[in-house]
């Protein structure tokens, strides 16, 4: 079965430090890959996506992610964390465009 | 402004009541979805639709039902609410056969007492 694994349900970083949120998928077929962010009491907002082409994709709010086929990974990074980045982050994959599979989410805390 | 709207945002209701969670989108998307989200858990797809008069059950078994009479509207109904239905319900939409990702509504947090 297709699945998405997000390592670390909670990640804490200091303000200004590097943010690294991990996502791995299990499939021999490269999927389409997405990162979503969810702020408290809100729905999910698309941060960035990889469909085809360049494997390093840039999203909103200074986030970027790199698709590494050999590692079946799509880790999310941001060079310098800001307090406003505190939120829940979800990795998702899609193979057909008709259904998405979400990870369990990673809660990011930014320490002043 | 194109968007997707869910009402109510919060709902506390007694066991046995019938409830309908509303979801409307103004983007003309063919595909619409309902997800159930519990804290610390992945999102679970409970219903989806590819267009008017199309509805399918998702991966997670649910006692709810949906309808799609109009493209923009995809309500979810629970005929008899139970405490086990307490959860957050997220509605989403996307374009057909395109991997542009979902647009999500703000969610409805349902508590059944």
Tab-separated table of C-alpha atoms in Angstrom:
chain	number	residue	atom	x	y	z
A	1	UNK	CA	0.000	0.000	0.000
A	2	UNK	CA	1.160	3.497	-0.667
A	3	UNK	CA	2.215	5.388	2.424
A	4	UNK	CA	3.850	8.522	3.584
A	5	UNK	CA	6.088	8.647	6.624
A	6	UNK	CA	6.914	11.814	8.455
A	7	UNK	CA	9.723	11.275	10.939
A	8	UNK	CA	9.215	13.210	14.117
A	9	UNK	CA	5.726	14.191	15.168
A	10	UNK	CA	7.171	17.193	17.002
A	11	UNK	CA	10.141	19.317	15.981
A	12	UNK	CA	11.487	22.290	17.939
A	13	UNK	CA	13.950	24.805	16.549
A	14	UNK	CA	15.265	28.134	17.734
A	15	UNK	CA	14.267	31.271	15.918
A	16	UNK	CA	16.772	31.810	13.109
A	17	UNK	CA	17.836	28.166	12.992
A	18	UNK	CA	17.454	25.760	10.115
A	19	UNK	CA	14.132	23.990	9.779
A	20	UNK	CA	14.207	20.398	8.500
A	21	UNK	CA	11.032	18.348	8.333
A	22	UNK	CA	11.366	14.841	6.949
A	23	UNK	CA	9.093	13.003	4.568
A	24	UNK	CA	9.566	9.624	2.923
A	25	UNK	CA	7.200	7.747	0.663
A	26	UNK	CA	6.993	4.061	-0.084
A	27	UNK	CA	6.498	3.342	-3.742
A	28	UNK	CA	8.575	2.247	-6.670
A	29	UNK	CA	6.672	4.695	-8.820
A	30	UNK	CA	7.660	8.318	-8.271
A	31	UNK	CA	4.641	10.182	-7.058
A	32	UNK	CA	3.603	13.757	-7.126
A	33	UNK	CA	4.647	15.275	-3.807
A	34	UNK	CA	3.217	18.044	-1.714
A	35	UNK	CA	3.774	19.871	1.540
A	36	UNK	CA	0.883	21.529	3.337
A	37	UNK	CA	0.875	23.775	6.397
A	38	UNK	CA	-1.938	24.030	8.905
A	39	UNK	CA	-2.160	26.901	11.358
A	40	UNK	CA	-4.290	26.483	14.487
A	41	UNK	CA	-7.991	26.249	13.787
A	42	UNK	CA	-7.497	26.543	10.049
A	43	UNK	CA	-7.536	24.263	7.037
A	44	UNK	CA	-4.471	23.099	5.180
A	45	UNK	CA	-2.622	25.475	2.874
A	46	UNK	CA	-0.393	24.317	0.038
A	47	UNK	CA	3.268	25.228	0.680
A	48	UNK	CA	4.849	23.677	-2.390
A	49	UNK	CA	4.588	20.770	-4.779
A	50	UNK	CA	6.728	18.618	-7.017
A	51	UNK	CA	5.196	17.185	-10.159
A	52	UNK	CA	7.911	17.035	-12.831
A	53	UNK	CA	11.081	18.865	-13.766
A	54	UNK	CA	13.505	20.426	-11.321
A	55	UNK	CA	13.776	18.359	-8.163
A	56	UNK	CA	14.348	21.356	-5.912
A	57	UNK	CA	11.126	23.254	-5.538
A	58	UNK	CA	10.536	26.529	-3.795
A	59	UNK	CA	7.343	27.372	-2.020
A	60	UNK	CA	5.796	30.159	-0.051
A	61	UNK	CA	7.232	31.713	3.112
A	62	UNK	CA	10.825	30.786	2.214
A	63	UNK	CA	10.323	27.031	2.332
A	64	UNK	CA	11.787	24.625	-0.185
A	65	UNK	CA	11.922	20.865	-0.670
A	66	UNK	CA	14.017	18.509	-2.719
A	67	UNK	CA	12.763	15.348	-4.342
A	68	UNK	CA	15.361	12.585	-4.052
A	69	UNK	CA	14.220	9.539	-5.948
A	70	UNK	CA	17.092	7.361	-4.711
A	71	UNK	CA	16.110	8.084	-1.120
A	72	UNK	CA	12.339	8.206	-1.771
A	73	UNK	CA	12.344	11.439	0.182
A	74	UNK	CA	10.901	14.922	-0.050
A	75	UNK	CA	12.235	16.778	2.987
A	76	UNK	CA	11.087	20.315	3.706
A	77	UNK	CA	13.619	22.959	4.696
A	78	UNK	CA	13.857	26.615	5.552
A	79	UNK	CA	17.217	28.291	6.250
A	80	UNK	CA	16.016	30.493	9.094
A	81	UNK	CA	12.975	29.786	11.236
A	82	UNK	CA	10.574	32.547	12.113
A	83	UNK	CA	8.073	32.567	14.953
A	84	UNK	CA	5.250	32.645	12.422
A	85	UNK	CA	6.399	29.263	11.058
A	86	UNK	CA	5.005	27.483	14.121
A	87	UNK	CA	2.314	25.206	12.725
A	88	UNK	CA	1.506	21.644	11.714
A	89	UNK	CA	3.089	20.449	8.479
A	90	UNK	CA	1.762	17.605	6.356
A	91	UNK	CA	3.497	15.771	3.558
A	92	UNK	CA	1.239	14.241	0.895
A	93	UNK	CA	1.661	12.109	-2.211
A	94	UNK	CA	-0.530	11.472	-5.202
A	95	UNK	CA	-0.074	8.974	-7.995
A	96	UNK	CA	-3.062	9.598	-10.178
A	97	UNK	CA	-4.107	13.106	-9.297
A	98	UNK	CA	-7.374	11.721	-8.057
A	99	UNK	CA	-6.441	10.823	-4.511
A	100	UNK	CA	-3.885	12.076	-2.063
A	101	UNK	CA	-2.260	10.223	0.836
A	102	UNK	CA	-1.222	12.304	3.816
A	103	UNK	CA	1.390	11.732	6.475
A	104	UNK	CA	0.554	12.026	10.159
A	105	UNK	CA	1.926	15.534	10.347
A	106	UNK	CA	4.826	17.236	12.131
A	107	UNK	CA	4.193	19.947	14.669
A	108	UNK	CA	6.840	22.653	14.438
A	109	UNK	CA	7.614	24.775	17.493
A	110	UNK	CA	9.839	27.823	17.142
A	111	UNK	CA	11.619	28.870	20.325
A	112	UNK	CA	12.361	32.587	20.727
B	1	UNK	CA	-12.203	35.798	-4.687
B	2	UNK	CA	-12.102	32.074	-5.470
B	3	UNK	CA	-12.192	30.053	-2.291
B	4	UNK	CA	-13.706	27.133	-0.421
B	5	UNK	CA	-16.008	27.687	2.516
B	6	UNK	CA	-17.046	25.424	5.352
B	7	UNK	CA	-19.785	26.100	7.854
B	8	UNK	CA	-20.106	25.935	10.730
B	9	UNK	CA	-16.545	26.320	12.015
B	10	UNK	CA	-17.453	24.812	15.369
B	11	UNK	CA	-20.421	22.689	16.336
B	12	UNK	CA	-21.376	21.074	19.629
B	13	UNK	CA	-24.403	18.850	19.371
B	14	UNK	CA	-26.178	16.140	21.329
B	15	UNK	CA	-26.140	12.445	20.577
B	16	UNK	CA	-28.774	11.309	18.115
B	17	UNK	CA	-29.137	14.646	16.326
B	18	UNK	CA	-28.996	14.933	12.566
B	19	UNK	CA	-26.366	17.361	11.295
B	20	UNK	CA	-25.174	18.645	7.938
B	21	UNK	CA	-21.735	20.117	7.432
B	22	UNK	CA	-21.678	22.556	4.541
B	23	UNK	CA	-18.922	22.944	1.973
B	24	UNK	CA	-18.971	25.275	-1.020
B	25	UNK	CA	-16.287	26.299	-3.478
B	26	UNK	CA	-16.219	29.106	-6.021
B	27	UNK	CA	-13.383	27.814	-8.188
B	28	UNK	CA	-15.389	25.575	-10.476
B	29	UNK	CA	-13.412	22.530	-9.379
B	30	UNK	CA	-14.834	19.197	-10.432
B	31	UNK	CA	-13.332	17.164	-7.613
B	32	UNK	CA	-14.329	17.585	-3.998
B	33	UNK	CA	-13.350	15.654	-0.891
B	34	UNK	CA	-14.156	15.230	2.776
B	35	UNK	CA	-11.387	14.308	5.199
B	36	UNK	CA	-11.583	13.469	8.866
B	37	UNK	CA	-8.701	14.693	11.007
B	38	UNK	CA	-7.945	13.699	14.579
B	39	UNK	CA	-5.041	15.184	16.598
B	40	UNK	CA	-1.721	13.530	15.811
B	41	UNK	CA	-3.259	11.364	13.126
B	42	UNK	CA	-3.099	11.434	9.372
B	43	UNK	CA	-5.975	12.807	7.385
B	44	UNK	CA	-8.448	10.120	6.422
B	45	UNK	CA	-10.492	10.387	3.248
B	46	UNK	CA	-14.135	9.607	3.977
B	47	UNK	CA	-15.911	10.781	0.794
B	48	UNK	CA	-15.070	12.193	-2.600
B	49	UNK	CA	-16.777	13.288	-5.775
B	50	UNK	CA	-15.578	13.744	-9.347
B	51	UNK	CA	-18.502	15.900	-10.374
B	52	UNK	CA	-22.240	16.393	-10.201
B	53	UNK	CA	-24.101	13.223	-9.181
B	54	UNK	CA	-20.798	11.449	-8.492
B	55	UNK	CA	-20.040	10.349	-4.926
B	56	UNK	CA	-17.705	7.668	-3.627
B	57	UNK	CA	-16.670	6.395	-0.212
B	58	UNK	CA	-13.075	6.899	0.795
B	59	UNK	CA	-10.581	4.779	2.664
B	60	UNK	CA	-12.059	5.338	6.102
B	61	UNK	CA	-15.428	3.836	6.803
B	62	UNK	CA	-17.864	6.511	7.799
B	63	UNK	CA	-21.507	6.584	8.796
B	64	UNK	CA	-21.910	9.902	7.039
B	65	UNK	CA	-23.387	10.501	3.592
B	66	UNK	CA	-22.724	13.141	0.961
B	67	UNK	CA	-24.458	14.577	-2.076
B	68	UNK	CA	-23.311	16.522	-5.130
B	69	UNK	CA	-26.244	18.121	-6.813
B	70	UNK	CA	-24.325	21.229	-7.829
B	71	UNK	CA	-20.670	21.556	-8.774
B	72	UNK	CA	-19.958	24.080	-6.073
B	73	UNK	CA	-21.709	22.355	-3.171
B	74	UNK	CA	-20.712	19.135	-1.344
B	75	UNK	CA	-22.515	18.773	1.993
B	76	UNK	CA	-21.842	15.972	4.469
B	77	UNK	CA	-24.665	14.602	6.620
B	78	UNK	CA	-24.717	12.534	9.778
B	79	UNK	CA	-28.205	11.123	10.339
B	80	UNK	CA	-27.612	10.364	14.018
B	81	UNK	CA	-24.560	11.878	15.637
B	82	UNK	CA	-22.567	9.882	18.200
B	83	UNK	CA	-19.622	10.816	20.431
B	84	UNK	CA	-17.380	8.709	18.174
B	85	UNK	CA	-18.069	11.250	15.426
B	86	UNK	CA	-16.261	13.940	17.375
B	87	UNK	CA	-13.484	15.123	15.098
B	88	UNK	CA	-12.407	17.821	12.696
B	89	UNK	CA	-13.857	17.551	9.197
B	90	UNK	CA	-11.980	19.142	6.307
B	91	UNK	CA	-13.431	19.766	2.871
B	92	UNK	CA	-11.153	20.161	-0.154
B	93	UNK	CA	-11.421	20.609	-3.891
B	94	UNK	CA	-9.144	20.243	-6.902
B	95	UNK	CA	-9.195	20.316	-10.668
B	96	UNK	CA	-9.929	17.069	-12.458
B	97	UNK	CA	-6.926	15.088	-13.684
B	98	UNK	CA	-4.460	17.708	-12.611
B	99	UNK	CA	-1.927	17.414	-9.829
B	100	UNK	CA	-2.118	20.993	-8.722
B	101	UNK	CA	-2.937	19.926	-5.193
B	102	UNK	CA	-5.949	20.527	-3.056
B	103	UNK	CA	-7.520	23.722	-1.837
B	104	UNK	CA	-8.800	23.173	1.682
B	105	UNK	CA	-11.539	24.828	3.641
B	106	UNK	CA	-10.961	25.996	7.213
B	107	UNK	CA	-12.617	22.905	8.644
B	108	UNK	CA	-15.517	22.135	10.953
B	109	UNK	CA	-14.683	21.003	14.450
B	110	UNK	CA	-17.521	18.770	15.583
B	111	UNK	CA	-18.111	17.730	19.181
B	112	UNK	CA	-20.900	15.285	19.963
B	113	UNK	CA	-21.872	15.162	23.612
